[in-house]
PDB file of C-alpha atoms in Angstrom:
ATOM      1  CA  UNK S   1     -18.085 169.920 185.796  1.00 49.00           C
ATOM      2  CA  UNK S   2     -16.766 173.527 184.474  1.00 52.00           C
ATOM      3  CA  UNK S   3     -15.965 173.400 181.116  1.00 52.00           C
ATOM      4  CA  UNK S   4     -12.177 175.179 180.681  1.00 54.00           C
ATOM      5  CA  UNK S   5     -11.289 177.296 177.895  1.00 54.00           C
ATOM      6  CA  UNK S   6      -7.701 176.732 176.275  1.00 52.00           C
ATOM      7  CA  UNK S   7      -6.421 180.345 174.940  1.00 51.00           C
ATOM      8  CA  UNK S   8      -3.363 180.681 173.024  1.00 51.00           C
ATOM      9  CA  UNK S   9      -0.293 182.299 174.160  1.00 51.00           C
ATOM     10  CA  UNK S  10       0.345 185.368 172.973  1.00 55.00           C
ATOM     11  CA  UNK S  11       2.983 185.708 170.323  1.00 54.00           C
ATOM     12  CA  UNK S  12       5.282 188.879 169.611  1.00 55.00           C
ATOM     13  CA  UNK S  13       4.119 188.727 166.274  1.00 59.00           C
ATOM     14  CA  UNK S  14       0.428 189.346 166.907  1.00 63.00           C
ATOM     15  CA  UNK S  15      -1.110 192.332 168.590  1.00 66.00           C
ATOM     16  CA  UNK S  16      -3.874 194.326 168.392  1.00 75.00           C
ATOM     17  CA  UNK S  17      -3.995 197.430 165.777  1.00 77.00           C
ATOM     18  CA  UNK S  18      -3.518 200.154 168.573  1.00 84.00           C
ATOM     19  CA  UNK S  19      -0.787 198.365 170.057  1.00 84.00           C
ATOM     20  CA  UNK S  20       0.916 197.813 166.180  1.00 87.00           C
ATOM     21  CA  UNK S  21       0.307 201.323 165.447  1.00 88.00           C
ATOM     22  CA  UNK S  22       2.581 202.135 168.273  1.00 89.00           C
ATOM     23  CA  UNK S  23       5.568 200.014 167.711  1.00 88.00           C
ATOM     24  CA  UNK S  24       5.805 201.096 163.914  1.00 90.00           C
ATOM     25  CA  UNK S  25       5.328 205.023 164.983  1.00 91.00           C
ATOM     26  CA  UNK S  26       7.966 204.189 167.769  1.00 93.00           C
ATOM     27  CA  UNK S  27      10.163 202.642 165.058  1.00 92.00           C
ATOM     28  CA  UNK S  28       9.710 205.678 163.013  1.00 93.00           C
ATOM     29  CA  UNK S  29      10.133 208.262 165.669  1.00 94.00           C
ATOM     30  CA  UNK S  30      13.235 206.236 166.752  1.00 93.00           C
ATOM     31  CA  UNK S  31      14.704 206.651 163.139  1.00 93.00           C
ATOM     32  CA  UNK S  32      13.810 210.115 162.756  1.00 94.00           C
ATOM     33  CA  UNK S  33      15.953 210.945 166.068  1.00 93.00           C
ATOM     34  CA  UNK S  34      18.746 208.892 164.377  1.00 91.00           C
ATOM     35  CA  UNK S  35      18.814 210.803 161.562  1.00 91.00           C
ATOM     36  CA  UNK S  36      19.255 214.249 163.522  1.00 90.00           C
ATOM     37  CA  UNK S  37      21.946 213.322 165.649  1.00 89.00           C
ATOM     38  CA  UNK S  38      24.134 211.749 163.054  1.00 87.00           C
ATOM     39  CA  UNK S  39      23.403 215.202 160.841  1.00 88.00           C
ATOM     40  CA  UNK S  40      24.444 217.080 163.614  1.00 87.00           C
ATOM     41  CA  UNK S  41      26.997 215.077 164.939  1.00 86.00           C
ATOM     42  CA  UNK S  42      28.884 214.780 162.040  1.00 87.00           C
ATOM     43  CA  UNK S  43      31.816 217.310 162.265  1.00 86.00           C
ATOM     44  CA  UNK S  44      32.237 215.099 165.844  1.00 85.00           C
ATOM     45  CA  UNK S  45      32.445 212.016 164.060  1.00 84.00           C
ATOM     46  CA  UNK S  46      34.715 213.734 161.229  1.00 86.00           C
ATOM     47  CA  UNK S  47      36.835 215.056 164.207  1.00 86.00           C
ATOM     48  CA  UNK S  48      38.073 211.772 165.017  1.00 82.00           C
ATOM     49  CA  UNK S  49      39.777 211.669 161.505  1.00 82.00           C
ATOM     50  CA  UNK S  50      42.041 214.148 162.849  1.00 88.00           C
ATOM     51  CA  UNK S  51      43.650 212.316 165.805  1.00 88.00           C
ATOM     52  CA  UNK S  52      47.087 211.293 165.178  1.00 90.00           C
ATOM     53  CA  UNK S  53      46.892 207.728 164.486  1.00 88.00           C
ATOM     54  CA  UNK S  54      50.060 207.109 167.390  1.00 92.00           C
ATOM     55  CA  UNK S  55      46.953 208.214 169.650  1.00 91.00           C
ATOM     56  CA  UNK S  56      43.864 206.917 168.239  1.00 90.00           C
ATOM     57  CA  UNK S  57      45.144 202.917 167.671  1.00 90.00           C
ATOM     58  CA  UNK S  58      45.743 202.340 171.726  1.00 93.00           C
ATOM     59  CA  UNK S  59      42.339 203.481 172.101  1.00 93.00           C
ATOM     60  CA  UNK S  60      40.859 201.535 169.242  1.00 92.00           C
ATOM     61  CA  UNK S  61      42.870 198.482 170.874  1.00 93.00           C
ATOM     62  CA  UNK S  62      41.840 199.072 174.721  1.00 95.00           C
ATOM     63  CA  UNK S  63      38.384 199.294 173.589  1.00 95.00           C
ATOM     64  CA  UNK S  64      38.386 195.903 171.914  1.00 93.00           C
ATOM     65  CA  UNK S  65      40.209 193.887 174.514  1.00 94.00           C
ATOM     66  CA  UNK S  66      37.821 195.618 177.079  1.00 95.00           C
ATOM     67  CA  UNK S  67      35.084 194.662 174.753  1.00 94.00           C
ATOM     68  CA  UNK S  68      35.966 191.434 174.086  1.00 94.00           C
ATOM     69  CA  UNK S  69      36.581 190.518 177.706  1.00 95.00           C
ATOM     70  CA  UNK S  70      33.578 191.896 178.728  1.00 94.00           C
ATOM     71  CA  UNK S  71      31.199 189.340 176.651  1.00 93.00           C
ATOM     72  CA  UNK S  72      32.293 186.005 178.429  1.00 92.00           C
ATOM     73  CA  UNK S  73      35.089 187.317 180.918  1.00 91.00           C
ATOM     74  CA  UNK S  74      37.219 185.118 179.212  1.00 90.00           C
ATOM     75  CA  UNK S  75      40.979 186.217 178.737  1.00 94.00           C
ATOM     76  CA  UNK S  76      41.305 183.067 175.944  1.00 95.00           C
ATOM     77  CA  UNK S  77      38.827 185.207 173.932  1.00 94.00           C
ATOM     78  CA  UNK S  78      40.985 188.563 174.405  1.00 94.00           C
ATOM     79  CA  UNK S  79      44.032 186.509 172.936  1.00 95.00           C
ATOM     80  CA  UNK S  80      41.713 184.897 169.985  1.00 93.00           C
ATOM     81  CA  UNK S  81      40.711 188.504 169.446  1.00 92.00           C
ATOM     82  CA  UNK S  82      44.261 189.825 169.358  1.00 93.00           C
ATOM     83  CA  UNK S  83      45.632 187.185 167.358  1.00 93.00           C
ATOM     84  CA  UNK S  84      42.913 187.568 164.700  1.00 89.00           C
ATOM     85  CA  UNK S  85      43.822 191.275 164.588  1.00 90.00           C
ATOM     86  CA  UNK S  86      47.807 190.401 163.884  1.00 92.00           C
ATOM     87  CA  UNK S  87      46.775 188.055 161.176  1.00 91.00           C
ATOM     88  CA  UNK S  88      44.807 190.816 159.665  1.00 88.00           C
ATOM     89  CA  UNK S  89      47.253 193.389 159.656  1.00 89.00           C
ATOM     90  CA  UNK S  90      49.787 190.488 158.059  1.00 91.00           C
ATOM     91  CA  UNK S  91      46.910 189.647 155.443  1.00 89.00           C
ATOM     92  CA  UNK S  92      46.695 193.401 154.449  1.00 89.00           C
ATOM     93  CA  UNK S  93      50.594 193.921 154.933  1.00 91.00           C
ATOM     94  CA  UNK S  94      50.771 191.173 151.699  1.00 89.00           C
ATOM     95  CA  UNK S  95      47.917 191.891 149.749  1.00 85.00           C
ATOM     96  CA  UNK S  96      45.311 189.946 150.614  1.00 85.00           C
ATOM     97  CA  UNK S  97      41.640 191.046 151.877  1.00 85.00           C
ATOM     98  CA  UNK S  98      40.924 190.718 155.196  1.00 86.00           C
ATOM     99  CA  UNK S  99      37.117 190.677 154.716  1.00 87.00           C
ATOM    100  CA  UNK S 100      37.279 187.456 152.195  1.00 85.00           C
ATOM    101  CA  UNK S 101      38.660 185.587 155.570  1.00 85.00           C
ATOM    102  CA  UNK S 102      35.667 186.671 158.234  1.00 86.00           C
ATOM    103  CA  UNK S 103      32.971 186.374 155.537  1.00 90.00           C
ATOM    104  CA  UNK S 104      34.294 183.084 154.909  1.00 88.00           C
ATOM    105  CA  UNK S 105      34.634 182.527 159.008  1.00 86.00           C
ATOM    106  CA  UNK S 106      31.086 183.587 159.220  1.00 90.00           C
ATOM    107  CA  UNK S 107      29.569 181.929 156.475  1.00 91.00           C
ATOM    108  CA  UNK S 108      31.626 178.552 156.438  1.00 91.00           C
ATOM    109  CA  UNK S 109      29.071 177.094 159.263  1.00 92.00           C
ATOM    110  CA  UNK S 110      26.105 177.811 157.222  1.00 93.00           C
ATOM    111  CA  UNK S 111      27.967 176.661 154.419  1.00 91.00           C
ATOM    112  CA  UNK S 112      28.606 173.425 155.791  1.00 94.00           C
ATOM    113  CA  UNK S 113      25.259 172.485 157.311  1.00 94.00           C
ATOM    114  CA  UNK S 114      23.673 173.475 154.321  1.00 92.00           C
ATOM    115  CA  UNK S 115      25.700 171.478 152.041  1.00 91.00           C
ATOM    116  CA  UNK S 116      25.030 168.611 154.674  1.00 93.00           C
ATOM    117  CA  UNK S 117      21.258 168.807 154.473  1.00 93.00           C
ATOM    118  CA  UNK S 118      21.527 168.996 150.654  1.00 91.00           C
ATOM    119  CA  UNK S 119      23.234 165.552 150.929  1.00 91.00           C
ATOM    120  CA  UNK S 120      21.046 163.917 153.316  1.00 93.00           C
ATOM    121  CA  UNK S 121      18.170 164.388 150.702  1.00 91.00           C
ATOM    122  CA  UNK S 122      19.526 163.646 147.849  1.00 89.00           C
ATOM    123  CA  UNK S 123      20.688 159.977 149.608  1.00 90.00           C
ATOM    124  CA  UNK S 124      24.832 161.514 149.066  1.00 88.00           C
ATOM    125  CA  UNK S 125      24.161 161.952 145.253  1.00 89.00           C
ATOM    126  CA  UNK S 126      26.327 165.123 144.076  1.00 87.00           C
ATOM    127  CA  UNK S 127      24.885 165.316 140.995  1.00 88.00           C
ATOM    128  CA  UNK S 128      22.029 166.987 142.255  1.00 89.00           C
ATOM    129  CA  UNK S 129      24.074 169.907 141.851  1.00 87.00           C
ATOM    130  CA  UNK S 130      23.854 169.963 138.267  1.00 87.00           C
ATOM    131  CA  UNK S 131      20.381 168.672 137.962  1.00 89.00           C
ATOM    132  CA  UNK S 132      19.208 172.311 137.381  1.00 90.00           C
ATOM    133  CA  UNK S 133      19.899 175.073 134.974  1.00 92.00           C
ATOM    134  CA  UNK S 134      20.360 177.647 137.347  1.00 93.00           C
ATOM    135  CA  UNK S 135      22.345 175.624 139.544  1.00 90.00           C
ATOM    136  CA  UNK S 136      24.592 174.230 136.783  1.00 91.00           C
ATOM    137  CA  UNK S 137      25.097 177.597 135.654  1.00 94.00           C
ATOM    138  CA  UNK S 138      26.324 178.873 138.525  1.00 94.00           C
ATOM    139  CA  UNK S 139      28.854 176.259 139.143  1.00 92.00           C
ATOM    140  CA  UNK S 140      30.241 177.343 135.739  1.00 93.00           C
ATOM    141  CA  UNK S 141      30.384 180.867 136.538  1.00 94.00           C
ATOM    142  CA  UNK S 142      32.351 179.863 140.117  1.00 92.00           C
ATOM    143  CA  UNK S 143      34.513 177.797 138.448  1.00 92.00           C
ATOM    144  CA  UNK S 144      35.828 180.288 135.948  1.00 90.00           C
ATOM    145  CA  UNK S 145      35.960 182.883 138.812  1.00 87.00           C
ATOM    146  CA  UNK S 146      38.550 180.681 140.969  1.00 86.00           C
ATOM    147  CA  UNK S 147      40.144 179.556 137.692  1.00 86.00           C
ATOM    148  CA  UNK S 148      41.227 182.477 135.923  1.00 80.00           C
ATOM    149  CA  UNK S 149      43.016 184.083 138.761  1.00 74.00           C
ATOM    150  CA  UNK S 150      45.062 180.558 138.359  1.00 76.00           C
ATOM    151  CA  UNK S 151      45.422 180.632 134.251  1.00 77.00           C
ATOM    152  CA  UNK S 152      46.012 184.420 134.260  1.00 71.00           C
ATOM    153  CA  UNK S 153      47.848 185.304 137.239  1.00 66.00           C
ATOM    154  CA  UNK S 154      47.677 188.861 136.349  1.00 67.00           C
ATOM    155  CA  UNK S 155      45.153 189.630 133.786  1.00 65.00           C
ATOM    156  CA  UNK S 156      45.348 192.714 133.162  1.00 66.00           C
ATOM    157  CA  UNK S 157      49.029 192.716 132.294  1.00 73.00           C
ATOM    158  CA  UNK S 158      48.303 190.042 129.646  1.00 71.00           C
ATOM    159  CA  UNK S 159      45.468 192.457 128.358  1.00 74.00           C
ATOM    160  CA  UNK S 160      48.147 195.385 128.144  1.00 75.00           C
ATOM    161  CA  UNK S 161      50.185 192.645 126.307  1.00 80.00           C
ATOM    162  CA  UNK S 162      47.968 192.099 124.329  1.00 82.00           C
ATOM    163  CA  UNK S 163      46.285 195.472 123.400  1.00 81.00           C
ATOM    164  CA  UNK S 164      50.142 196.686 123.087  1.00 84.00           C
ATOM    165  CA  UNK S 165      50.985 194.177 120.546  1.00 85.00           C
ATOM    166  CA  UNK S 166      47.922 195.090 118.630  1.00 83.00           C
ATOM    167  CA  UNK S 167      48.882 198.541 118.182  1.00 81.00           C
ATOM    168  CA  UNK S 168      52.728 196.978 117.120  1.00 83.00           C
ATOM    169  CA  UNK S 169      51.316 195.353 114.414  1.00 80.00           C
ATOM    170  CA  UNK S 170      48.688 198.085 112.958  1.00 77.00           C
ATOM    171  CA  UNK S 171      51.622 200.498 113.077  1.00 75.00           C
ATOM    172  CA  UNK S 172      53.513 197.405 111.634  1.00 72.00           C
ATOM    173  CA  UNK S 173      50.910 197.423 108.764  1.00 69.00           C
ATOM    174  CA  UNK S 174      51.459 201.200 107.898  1.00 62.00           C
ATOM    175  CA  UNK S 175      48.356 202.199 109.988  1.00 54.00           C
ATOM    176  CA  UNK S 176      49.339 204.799 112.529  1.00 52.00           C
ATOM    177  CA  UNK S 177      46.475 204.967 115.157  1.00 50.00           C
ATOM    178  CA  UNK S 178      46.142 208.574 115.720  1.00 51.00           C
ATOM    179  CA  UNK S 179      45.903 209.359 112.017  1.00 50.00           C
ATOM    180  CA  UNK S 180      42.976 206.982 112.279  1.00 49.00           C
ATOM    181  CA  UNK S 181      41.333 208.731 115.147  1.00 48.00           C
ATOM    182  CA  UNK S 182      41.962 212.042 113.694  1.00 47.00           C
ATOM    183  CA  UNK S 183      40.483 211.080 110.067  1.00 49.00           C
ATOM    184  CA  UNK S 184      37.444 208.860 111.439  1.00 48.00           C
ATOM    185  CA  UNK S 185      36.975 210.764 114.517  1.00 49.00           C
ATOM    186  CA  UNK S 186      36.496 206.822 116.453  1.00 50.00           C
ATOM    187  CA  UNK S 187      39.361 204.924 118.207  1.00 48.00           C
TER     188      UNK S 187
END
């Protein structure tokens, strides 16, 4: 009987030293050529900043749907795609930030399943949560961030409220600010 030896399959991760030395140096090299073209392809790339904008939107919007089709071949995806871009020129159009919605799009999922795991091991407790400093202190700090926006709608007009009525009442008092500044040399 012919004894068999069992050898393990090779991973991506290991490889000999030669073989090593040449994916980093190919890594490198590949950076290095980066570098140059983008240095020397710059006043290309700064050209584009120069097209009319009646020209270069089509083009920007051809080369998404063609994009987007060509991933799946799916015209429902072309139509998702479009009708994201509408609802981002509308979010812009009134203020509000685009990039809050897709990091929220992309990070919801993980989000979710995360907060999900967390719950299966603490047996649906939520106050593990709170259990640690770090984590308590956090919650704190994202609680004042969404609640403050909500007190003080507009925070920096009740600072300029504030600071102006200040200044009312030193000048009230007798003390006019810029003779203080020029005297003391400090605001």
């Amino acid at each position: 009987m012919a004894a068999t030896t069992s050898w393990p399959a090779r991973s991506s991760t290991s490889c000999s030293a030669t073989r090593c030395t040449r994916r980093t140096s190919s890594l490198y090299l590949g950076n290095v050529m980066l570098l140059l073209i983008n240095i020397f392809c710059i006043p290309v790339f700064a050209s584009v900043a120069r097209v009319p904008f009646r020209v270069l939107a089509p083009v920007i919007v051809v080369l998404c749907v063609i994009g987007t089709y060509s991933v799946n071949g799916s015209i429902v995806e072309v139509g998702i795609m479009l009708a994201c871009g509408v609802l981002g020129f509308f979010m812009r159009r009134f203020g509000m930030s685009p990039a809050a919605l897709v990091i929220a799009l992309v990070l919801g999922p993980l989000t979710e399943e995360t907060l999900h795991q967390t719950m299966i091991i603490s047996g649906g407790d939520p106050t593990i949560f709170v259990q640690r400093t770090t984590s308590a202190v956090l919650l704190v700090v994202i609680a004042v961030l969404v609640l403050v926006p909500v007190v003080l709608p507009r925070p920096r007009v009740a600072v300029a409220a504030w600071l102006a009525a200040v200044g009312q009442r030193r000048s009230a008092d007798g003390a006019d600010p810029a003779e203080t500044t020029e005297t003391t040399g400090h605001r």
